[in-house]
Coordinates of C-alpha atoms and ligand atoms in Angstrom, one line a residue:
V1 CA 42.5 -33.4 -55.3
T2 CA 40.1 -30.5 -56.1
E3 CA 36.7 -29.4 -54.0
T4 CA 34.7 -31.0 -56.4
G5 CA 33.5 -34.4 -56.5
P6 CA 33.8 -37.1 -54.0
A7 CA 37.3 -36.6 -53.8
A8 CA 36.5 -33.4 -52.0
E9 CA 35.4 -35.1 -48.9
R10 CA 38.7 -36.4 -48.3
S11 CA 40.2 -32.9 -49.3
L12 CA 43.3 -32.4 -46.7
A13 CA 43.0 -28.1 -48.2
T14 CA 39.1 -28.1 -46.9
V15 CA 40.1 -30.0 -43.5
L16 CA 42.9 -27.5 -43.1
R17 CA 40.6 -24.3 -43.6
F18 CA 38.3 -26.1 -41.5
A19 CA 40.9 -26.5 -38.7
N20 CA 41.9 -22.3 -39.0
L21 CA 38.6 -21.6 -39.1
I22 CA 38.1 -23.3 -36.0
A23 CA 41.6 -21.9 -34.3
E24 CA 39.8 -18.6 -35.5
V25 CA 36.6 -18.6 -34.1
T26 CA 37.3 -20.8 -30.6
G27 CA 41.0 -20.8 -30.5
N28 CA 41.2 -24.1 -30.2
V29 CA 44.3 -25.5 -32.3
V30 CA 43.5 -28.9 -33.5
P31 CA 46.3 -30.8 -33.5
E32 CA 47.3 -33.1 -36.8
T33 CA 46.3 -36.2 -34.4
R34 CA 43.0 -35.1 -34.7
H35 CA 42.2 -34.5 -37.7
E36 CA 40.6 -37.7 -39.1
L37 CA 38.1 -37.1 -36.7
L38 CA 37.5 -33.6 -37.7
R39 CA 37.3 -34.8 -41.2
E40 CA 34.2 -37.1 -40.0
I41 CA 32.8 -33.9 -38.1
L42 CA 33.3 -32.6 -41.5
S43 CA 31.8 -34.6 -43.3
R44 CA 29.0 -35.5 -40.9
R45 CA 28.2 -31.7 -40.6
C46 CA 28.5 -30.9 -43.7
R47 CA 25.8 -33.5 -45.1
A48 CA 23.5 -32.5 -42.1
A49 CA 23.5 -28.7 -43.0
G50 CA 22.5 -30.0 -46.9
F51 CA 25.5 -29.6 -48.2
I52 CA 27.1 -31.7 -51.1
E53 CA 30.4 -31.0 -50.5
P54 CA 32.3 -29.6 -47.5
G55 CA 34.3 -27.0 -49.2
S56 CA 31.0 -25.0 -49.6
Y57 CA 30.2 -25.7 -45.7
V58 CA 33.1 -24.6 -45.1
E59 CA 32.6 -21.4 -47.2
A60 CA 29.2 -20.8 -45.7
L61 CA 30.7 -21.3 -42.1
I62 CA 33.1 -18.5 -43.3
R63 CA 30.9 -16.1 -45.0
G64 CA 29.0 -16.3 -41.4
D65 CA 25.5 -17.8 -43.4
L66 CA 25.6 -21.0 -40.3
A67 CA 25.2 -19.0 -37.2
T68 CA 23.5 -21.5 -35.4
E69 CA 26.0 -24.6 -36.5
W70 CA 28.7 -23.0 -34.1
D71 CA 27.0 -24.6 -31.3
I72 CA 27.1 -28.0 -32.5
L73 CA 30.7 -27.6 -33.9
V74 CA 31.9 -25.8 -30.5
A75 CA 30.0 -29.2 -28.5
L76 CA 31.6 -31.8 -31.1
I77 CA 35.6 -30.2 -31.3
T78 CA 36.0 -28.7 -28.0
I79 CA 37.4 -31.7 -24.4
K80 CA 35.2 -31.3 -22.0
E81 CA 37.3 -33.5 -19.6
S82 CA 36.1 -32.3 -16.2
Y83 CA 35.0 -33.7 -12.5
F84 CA 34.2 -32.7 -9.0
F85 CA 37.7 -31.9 -7.1
R86 CA 39.8 -32.3 -10.1
A87 CA 43.2 -30.7 -8.5
P88 CA 42.2 -31.4 -4.8
Q89 CA 45.3 -30.0 -3.8
Q90 CA 44.3 -27.0 -5.2
Y91 CA 41.2 -27.1 -2.9
E92 CA 42.9 -27.3 0.0
A93 CA 45.3 -24.6 -0.7
L94 CA 42.5 -22.2 -1.3
R95 CA 40.5 -23.4 1.6
K96 CA 43.6 -23.0 3.8
E97 CA 45.5 -20.1 2.5
L98 CA 43.8 -18.6 0.2
L99 CA 39.9 -18.0 1.1
P100 CA 41.5 -16.1 4.7
R101 CA 43.6 -13.9 3.0
L102 CA 41.0 -13.2 0.7
V103 CA 38.7 -12.5 3.4
R104 CA 40.9 -10.4 5.2
S105 CA 41.4 -8.3 1.9
R106 CA 37.4 -8.0 1.4
A107 CA 36.4 -7.5 5.3
A108 CA 35.2 -4.2 4.6
S109 CA 32.7 -4.7 1.7
R110 CA 32.2 -8.9 2.4
H111 CA 31.6 -9.8 -0.9
L112 CA 33.7 -11.9 -2.9
R113 CA 33.9 -12.5 -6.6
I114 CA 35.3 -15.9 -7.9
W115 CA 34.9 -16.9 -11.9
S116 CA 35.6 -20.9 -14.0
A117 CA 36.2 -19.6 -17.1
A118 CA 35.7 -22.7 -19.2
C119 CA 33.7 -24.8 -16.6
A120 CA 32.8 -27.3 -18.5
R121 CA 29.7 -29.0 -17.1
G122 CA 30.3 -26.9 -14.1
E123 CA 31.6 -29.3 -12.0
E124 CA 34.3 -26.9 -10.7
P125 CA 32.1 -23.8 -9.9
A126 CA 30.3 -26.4 -8.2
T127 CA 33.2 -27.2 -6.5
L128 CA 34.1 -23.7 -6.0
A129 CA 30.3 -23.3 -4.3
M130 CA 30.8 -26.2 -1.7
V131 CA 34.5 -25.1 -0.5
L132 CA 33.0 -21.7 0.3
A133 CA 29.3 -22.9 1.3
E134 CA 31.7 -25.1 4.3
E135 CA 33.7 -22.0 4.9
S136 CA 32.5 -20.3 8.4
A137 CA 34.3 -16.8 7.8
L138 CA 31.9 -16.6 4.7
A139 CA 28.8 -16.7 6.6
G140 CA 26.5 -13.8 5.6
W141 CA 28.7 -12.3 2.9
D142 CA 27.1 -11.9 -0.7
W143 CA 29.6 -14.1 -2.6
S144 CA 29.2 -15.7 -6.1
I145 CA 30.7 -17.5 -8.9
L146 CA 30.7 -16.7 -12.6
A147 CA 31.2 -19.8 -14.6
T148 CA 31.0 -19.3 -18.4
D149 CA 32.2 -22.0 -21.2
I150 CA 32.3 -21.3 -24.7
D151 CA 29.8 -24.4 -25.0
E152 CA 26.2 -24.0 -24.5
E153 CA 25.4 -27.7 -24.9
A154 CA 27.6 -27.7 -21.8
L155 CA 26.3 -24.7 -20.1
S156 CA 22.4 -26.6 -20.0
V157 CA 23.4 -29.4 -18.2
A158 CA 25.7 -27.4 -15.9
R159 CA 22.6 -25.7 -15.1
R160 CA 20.5 -28.7 -14.7
G161 CA 23.0 -29.9 -12.3
L162 CA 22.6 -33.5 -12.5
Y163 CA 25.9 -35.8 -12.5
G164 CA 26.8 -39.2 -12.7
E165 CA 28.8 -41.2 -10.2
R166 CA 32.3 -41.0 -11.9
S167 CA 31.8 -36.9 -11.7
V168 CA 30.9 -36.9 -8.1
A169 CA 33.6 -40.0 -6.9
Q170 CA 35.8 -37.3 -5.7
V171 CA 33.6 -35.4 -3.6
P172 CA 34.1 -36.3 -0.1
P173 CA 30.7 -38.2 1.5
A174 CA 29.9 -35.6 3.6
L175 CA 29.8 -33.4 0.8
L176 CA 28.0 -35.7 -1.7
E177 CA 25.3 -36.2 1.2
R178 CA 24.7 -32.5 2.3
Y179 CA 25.1 -31.0 -1.5
F180 CA 23.3 -33.9 -3.7
H181 CA 20.2 -35.3 -3.8
P182 CA 20.1 -38.8 -5.7
R183 CA 18.4 -39.2 -8.6
G184 CA 18.0 -42.9 -9.2
K185 CA 21.6 -42.9 -10.4
L186 CA 22.7 -39.7 -10.8
F187 CA 23.4 -36.5 -8.4
E188 CA 21.4 -33.5 -8.2
L189 CA 23.6 -30.6 -7.2
D190 CA 21.4 -28.7 -4.5
S191 CA 19.5 -25.9 -5.6
Q192 CA 20.3 -23.3 -3.4
L193 CA 24.4 -24.2 -4.4
R194 CA 23.2 -24.2 -8.1
A195 CA 21.6 -20.1 -7.0
R196 CA 25.5 -18.8 -6.1
I197 CA 25.8 -19.8 -9.9
D198 CA 25.5 -17.8 -12.7
Y199 CA 26.1 -19.8 -15.9
R200 CA 26.9 -17.8 -19.0
T201 CA 28.4 -18.4 -22.5
L202 CA 31.3 -16.6 -23.2
N203 CA 34.0 -17.1 -26.0
L204 CA 37.4 -16.8 -24.3
A205 CA 39.4 -16.2 -27.5
H206 CA 38.4 -12.9 -28.2
P207 CA 38.9 -10.6 -25.5
P208 CA 38.4 -8.6 -24.1
Y209 CA 35.7 -10.1 -22.2
A210 CA 32.1 -8.6 -21.1
T211 CA 31.9 -10.1 -17.4
P212 CA 29.1 -8.6 -15.2
F213 CA 31.7 -7.7 -12.7
R214 CA 34.3 -5.2 -13.6
E215 CA 37.2 -7.8 -11.4
Y216 CA 37.1 -11.3 -10.0
D217 CA 39.1 -12.3 -6.6
L218 CA 39.8 -15.4 -7.9
I219 CA 39.4 -17.1 -11.4
L220 CA 40.1 -20.8 -12.4
L221 CA 41.9 -20.9 -15.8
R222 CA 42.1 -24.5 -15.7
N223 CA 43.3 -27.1 -18.7
L224 CA 41.8 -24.3 -21.0
L225 CA 45.3 -22.4 -22.4
I226 CA 46.5 -25.9 -23.8
Y227 CA 43.9 -25.9 -26.4
F228 CA 45.0 -22.4 -27.3
S229 CA 48.1 -21.0 -29.4
R230 CA 50.8 -19.4 -27.6
P231 CA 49.7 -15.8 -29.1
L232 CA 45.8 -16.4 -28.1
Q233 CA 47.6 -17.5 -24.3
V234 CA 49.2 -14.1 -23.9
K235 CA 46.6 -12.1 -25.0
V236 CA 44.4 -14.7 -22.5
V237 CA 46.7 -14.1 -20.0
A238 CA 46.8 -10.3 -20.4
E239 CA 42.8 -10.2 -20.0
M240 CA 43.0 -11.9 -17.1
R241 CA 45.1 -9.7 -15.2
R242 CA 43.1 -6.8 -16.4
I243 CA 39.9 -8.7 -14.7
L244 CA 41.9 -10.0 -11.7
A245 CA 41.3 -7.8 -8.4
P246 CA 45.0 -6.6 -7.1
K247 CA 45.0 -9.1 -4.4
G248 CA 43.0 -11.5 -6.6
I249 CA 44.7 -15.3 -7.6
V250 CA 44.4 -17.2 -10.8
F251 CA 45.0 -21.1 -10.6
L252 CA 45.8 -23.1 -13.9
G253 CA 45.2 -26.5 -14.7
A254 CA 47.7 -28.7 -12.6
S255 CA 50.1 -29.1 -14.8
E256 CA 50.2 -25.6 -16.8
T257 CA 52.3 -22.9 -15.9
L258 CA 52.3 -19.5 -16.8
W259 CA 55.7 -18.1 -16.9
P260 CA 57.4 -17.4 -19.0
I261 CA 54.7 -16.7 -21.3
Q262 CA 54.2 -13.5 -19.4
D263 CA 55.7 -11.5 -16.5
E264 CA 52.3 -9.9 -15.4
L265 CA 51.1 -12.3 -12.7
E266 CA 53.8 -14.3 -11.0
P267 CA 53.1 -17.9 -9.7
V268 CA 52.9 -18.2 -5.9
D269 CA 54.2 -21.6 -4.9
L270 CA 51.7 -23.1 -2.4
G271 CA 53.9 -26.1 -1.6
S272 CA 50.7 -28.4 -3.4
C273 CA 50.7 -26.5 -6.2
F274 CA 50.5 -23.4 -7.9
C275 CA 48.7 -19.8 -8.2
Y276 CA 49.4 -16.7 -10.0
R277 CA 49.1 -13.7 -9.0
R278 CA 50.2 -9.8 -9.8
R279 CA 53.3 -9.2 -10.7
R280 CA 54.9 -7.4 -7.6
V281 CA 57.6 -5.0 -7.9
T282 CA 60.7 -6.1 -9.7
T283 CA 61.6 -8.5 -6.9
T284 CA 61.9 -11.4 -8.5
G285 CA 64.7 -13.4 -9.9
E286 CA 63.7 -12.7 -13.9
L287 CA 65.7 -10.4 -16.1
S288 CA 64.8 -6.9 -16.9
R289 CA 64.5 -5.9 -20.5
A290 CA 67.1 -4.1 -20.2
Q291 CA 69.3 -7.4 -18.9
I292 CA 68.0 -9.1 -21.5
R293 CA 69.3 -6.6 -24.1
E294 CA 72.3 -6.9 -22.5
A295 CA 72.1 -10.4 -22.7
E296 CA 71.5 -10.5 -26.3
R297 CA 74.2 -8.4 -26.8
Q298 CA 77.0 -10.3 -25.2
L299 CA 75.6 -13.3 -26.7
A300 CA 76.6 -12.1 -30.1
L301 CA 79.4 -11.0 -29.1
A302 CA 80.2 -14.9 -28.2
A303 CA 78.5 -16.0 -31.6
S304 CA 81.5 -14.4 -33.3
T305 CA 84.4 -14.5 -31.0
P306 CA 83.8 -16.5 -27.8
A307 CA 87.5 -17.7 -26.8
E308 CA 88.1 -13.6 -26.7
V309 CA 85.4 -13.4 -23.6
K310 CA 86.4 -14.6 -20.0
A311 CA 83.6 -16.2 -17.9
S312 CA 83.4 -13.8 -14.5
R313 CA 80.6 -15.0 -12.2
G314 CA 80.8 -12.6 -9.9
H315 CA 81.6 -9.7 -11.6
R316 CA 78.1 -8.2 -11.7
E317 CA 77.7 -8.3 -8.0
G318 CA 74.3 -6.6 -7.5
T319 CA 73.1 -6.9 -10.8
E320 CA 71.3 -9.9 -12.2
A321 CA 73.7 -12.3 -13.3
T322 CA 74.3 -11.7 -17.1
P323 CA 75.4 -14.6 -18.7
V324 CA 79.0 -14.1 -20.0
A325 CA 80.9 -16.4 -22.5
V326 CA 83.7 -19.3 -22.4
P327 CA 85.5 -21.6 -25.1
R328 CA 83.7 -24.7 -24.6
P329 CA 87.1 -26.9 -22.8
A330 CA 88.2 -30.1 -23.7
G331 CA 87.8 -31.3 -20.2
P332 CA 85.5 -30.9 -17.6
L333 CA 85.0 -27.1 -16.8
P334 CA 87.5 -26.4 -13.8
L335 CA 85.0 -23.4 -12.4
P336 CA 81.6 -22.3 -11.8
A337 CA 81.3 -20.8 -15.9
T338 CA 78.7 -20.2 -18.7
V339 CA 79.1 -22.8 -21.4
S340 CA 78.3 -22.3 -25.2
P341 CA 77.7 -24.9 -27.7
P342 CA 79.7 -24.9 -30.8
V343 CA 79.5 -21.9 -32.9
G344 CA 76.8 -22.7 -35.6
I345 CA 74.6 -24.3 -33.6
Q346 CA 75.1 -22.0 -31.2
E347 CA 74.1 -18.9 -33.3
R348 CA 70.7 -21.3 -34.0
L349 CA 70.1 -22.0 -30.2
L350 CA 70.4 -18.8 -29.5
A351 CA 68.2 -17.8 -32.6
A352 CA 65.5 -20.2 -31.0
A353 CA 66.1 -18.6 -27.7
R354 CA 65.2 -15.4 -28.3
D355 CA 62.2 -16.9 -30.5
L356 CA 61.0 -18.8 -27.4
A357 CA 61.1 -15.5 -25.6
A358 CA 59.1 -13.3 -28.3
N359 CA 56.9 -16.4 -27.9
R360 CA 57.8 -17.3 -31.4
V361 CA 57.3 -21.3 -30.7
E362 CA 57.1 -22.3 -33.9
E363 CA 60.0 -20.7 -35.8
A364 CA 62.1 -21.8 -32.3
A365 CA 61.3 -25.6 -32.8
R366 CA 62.2 -25.4 -36.3
E367 CA 65.6 -24.1 -34.6
I368 CA 66.3 -26.7 -32.1
E369 CA 65.2 -29.0 -34.6
Q370 CA 68.2 -28.6 -36.8
A371 CA 70.0 -27.8 -33.9
L372 CA 69.5 -31.6 -32.7
A373 CA 69.5 -33.2 -35.9
A374 CA 73.5 -31.3 -36.3
D375 CA 74.6 -32.6 -32.6
P376 CA 72.3 -34.6 -30.9
A377 CA 74.8 -34.6 -27.3
E378 CA 74.2 -30.9 -27.2
P379 CA 72.9 -30.4 -24.2
A380 CA 71.8 -26.8 -24.7
A381 CA 69.6 -28.1 -27.5
H382 CA 67.9 -30.6 -25.3
A383 CA 67.6 -28.3 -22.8
L384 CA 65.9 -25.5 -25.1
E385 CA 63.5 -28.1 -26.5
G386 CA 62.2 -29.0 -22.8
F387 CA 62.2 -25.3 -22.3
L388 CA 59.4 -25.0 -25.5
H389 CA 57.8 -28.2 -24.3
D390 CA 57.5 -26.5 -20.7
L391 CA 56.2 -23.3 -22.1
S392 CA 53.2 -25.5 -23.9
A393 CA 52.1 -27.4 -20.7
R394 CA 53.9 -30.6 -22.3
T395 CA 55.1 -30.9 -18.8
E396 CA 56.1 -34.8 -18.8
E397 CA 57.6 -34.1 -22.3
A398 CA 59.5 -31.1 -20.7
V399 CA 60.8 -33.5 -18.2
S400 CA 62.5 -35.6 -20.8
C401 CA 64.2 -33.2 -22.3
Y402 CA 65.6 -31.9 -19.5
R403 CA 66.6 -35.0 -18.1
A404 CA 68.5 -36.3 -21.4
A405 CA 70.4 -32.3 -20.8
L406 CA 71.3 -33.2 -17.4
Y407 CA 72.4 -36.6 -18.6
L408 CA 74.9 -34.7 -21.1
D409 CA 75.6 -32.2 -18.0
P410 CA 74.7 -32.2 -14.9
A411 CA 76.2 -29.4 -14.0
L412 CA 73.8 -27.8 -15.4
Y413 CA 71.4 -26.0 -12.4
Q414 CA 69.4 -24.3 -14.1
V415 CA 68.3 -27.0 -16.1
R416 CA 67.7 -28.9 -12.9
L417 CA 65.7 -26.2 -11.6
L418 CA 63.7 -26.3 -14.4
L419 CA 63.1 -30.4 -13.9
A420 CA 62.6 -29.8 -10.2
D421 CA 59.1 -27.2 -10.5
C422 CA 57.9 -29.7 -13.6
L423 CA 57.9 -32.7 -11.3
L424 CA 56.4 -30.5 -8.4
R425 CA 53.7 -29.8 -10.8
L426 CA 53.0 -33.2 -12.2
G427 CA 52.9 -34.2 -8.5
Q428 CA 56.3 -36.3 -8.2
R429 CA 57.3 -34.7 -4.7
E430 CA 59.7 -36.8 -3.5
R431 CA 61.7 -36.8 -7.2
A432 CA 61.2 -32.9 -7.1
E433 CA 62.7 -32.8 -3.9
H434 CA 65.3 -35.3 -4.6
Q435 CA 66.0 -32.0 -7.7
Y436 CA 66.2 -29.5 -5.8
R437 CA 68.7 -31.2 -3.2
E438 CA 70.6 -31.6 -5.7
V439 CA 70.8 -27.8 -7.2
L440 CA 71.7 -26.7 -3.8
A441 CA 74.6 -29.3 -3.7
S442 CA 75.7 -28.0 -7.1
L443 CA 75.6 -24.4 -5.9
D444 CA 77.2 -25.0 -2.5
S445 CA 80.4 -27.0 -4.4
G446 CA 80.4 -24.1 -6.9
R447 CA 80.6 -25.9 -9.8
E448 CA 77.5 -25.2 -11.2
R449 CA 77.5 -23.9 -14.5
A450 CA 74.6 -21.9 -16.9
L451 CA 74.1 -22.3 -20.4
L452 CA 74.7 -19.6 -22.3
V453 CA 71.3 -19.8 -24.3
F454 CA 69.3 -19.0 -21.2
G455 CA 70.8 -16.0 -21.0
V456 CA 67.3 -14.5 -22.8
L457 CA 65.0 -16.3 -21.2
P458 CA 64.0 -15.0 -18.2
L459 CA 65.4 -17.9 -15.9
L460 CA 66.9 -17.7 -11.9
D461 CA 70.5 -16.5 -11.4
R462 CA 72.3 -18.1 -8.6
E463 CA 71.1 -16.3 -5.6
R464 CA 67.2 -16.9 -6.6
A465 CA 67.9 -20.9 -7.2
L466 CA 69.3 -20.9 -3.7
K467 CA 66.5 -18.8 -2.9
R468 CA 63.8 -21.0 -4.9
C469 CA 65.2 -24.1 -3.7
H470 CA 65.2 -23.2 -0.3
Q471 CA 61.2 -22.3 -0.4
A472 CA 60.4 -25.4 -2.1
L473 CA 62.0 -27.8 0.2
D474 CA 60.6 -25.9 3.2
R475 CA 57.6 -25.5 2.0
T476 CA 57.5 -29.7 2.0
G477 CA 59.0 -30.1 5.1
R478 CA 62.5 -31.5 4.5
Ligands
LIG1 C1 38.9 -29.7 -20.4 S1 37.7 -28.6 -19.9 C2 38.2 -28.0 -18.7 C3 37.3 -28.0 -17.5 C4 37.7 -27.1 -16.4 N1 38.4 -26.1 -15.9 C5 38.4 -27.9 -15.4 O1 39.4 -28.1 -15.8 O2 38.2 -29.7 -14.8 C6 38.1 -27.4 -21.3 C7 36.9 -26.2 -21.4 O3 37.2 -25.3 -22.6 C8 36.3 -25.0 -22.8 N2 36.2 -24.1 -23.7 C9 37.2 -24.0 -25.1 N3 37.1 -23.3 -26.0 C10 36.7 -22.4 -25.4 C11 36.9 -21.2 -25.6 N4 37.2 -20.3 -26.6 N5 35.9 -20.1 -24.7 C12 35.6 -20.6 -23.6 N6 35.7 -22.0 -23.2 C13 36.6 -22.8 -23.8 C14 35.7 -26.3 -23.7 O4 34.1 -26.2 -23.8 C15 35.4 -27.1 -22.2 O5 34.4 -27.1 -21.5

């Protein structure tokens, strides 16, 4: 297909170019399943802007000739799904646990700076404003909310503060009564509350960000990173960490996770949800760079002569557990050990694990796919596939893959722990608790096994897995 004539409208190359340009400018990676929609947008906008061929329209966009066109495109390609009190467990944790802490940390200055990054039509910052306005400890404080989005049209809706019934459906009746005024079929957000919110256009795809304040105590970065590529996610998180106050807190969307994209922010388990804070000194279960290097060395050794290396859990007492390779036995393993798939597949999976550790997601996906094609009954391949989905916030897909891995090898305690964490993030508390208990039982029995290929990834060792399970179960009161 050439870029001239009517066939150009259907040109895959033009659509891909358009998709790449959108990713470059806005950070949004439009998945292939939405390329048909993209094609329609392209042909519609091309005509509206006075071009005959989509190719010329894309070229004009690239040259920067159509600056105002981006306002329209952004509104068309971004997903604005949001509503008041979305993920109510996060607001509850904020009210009960986090705000009291923030109030203590800011007692001297009596100010709080909050940022709702990617605020859509303002449902999120307005929810925050209600929660803060209801907090008696903040009476007389100087608190304000920065609300930003790439989409100017969505922000102008937010500034007007008019919402439909569906948006406010989860607002508790008392708050609806106090902070909204009925306007026909709509609800108008109280102007005093709106005055606390500073609505601004900000494209998060190009750090560093010019925010009005140098640091923020609470940042909501919910349901945005899923649209970005892995390298951009890493950059955005690093920038958020820079802007986060030392005792500040970040919330992601309820089913999103940051670890192990990066290690600058660490998760804090709030029972019903997670938030993130700046990483404290290295008392977590993550491997240091040196330990990762050591694990890689061991793995390289194992890949060449797996039978020569004996499993010896505990032989590194006092350090993080570094995986040691053992040959795969014919029958069930008599002792807890680290397991490795056959050489060949093992090398492939090791490469995939290294790619994942270095955020080379596409390369990892290819390696895993080939490993699965070579041996669909290899638990490590399913586990890594789950990890890949987990990284990309596809929590439900991650759950299925972790389950497949555990079906093939139920003793893989780290995989079970990942599964439990995913279930918790999905709000499936009872199932998560069941899995945490299973991990404990397997660790108690001493029959747990770790996957060799997981050695290069920042997973919890035995001791820390124990701690994590107890912590998670304590949180839920079981
Ligand atoms: C699904 S909504 C999330 C809204 C809200 N945070 C929530 O969780 O309910 C995603 C928002 O991200 C915005 N967005 C997309 N790309 C962006 C970018 N590069 N910079 C800032 N905002 C962006 C979209 O316009 C949209 O409003």
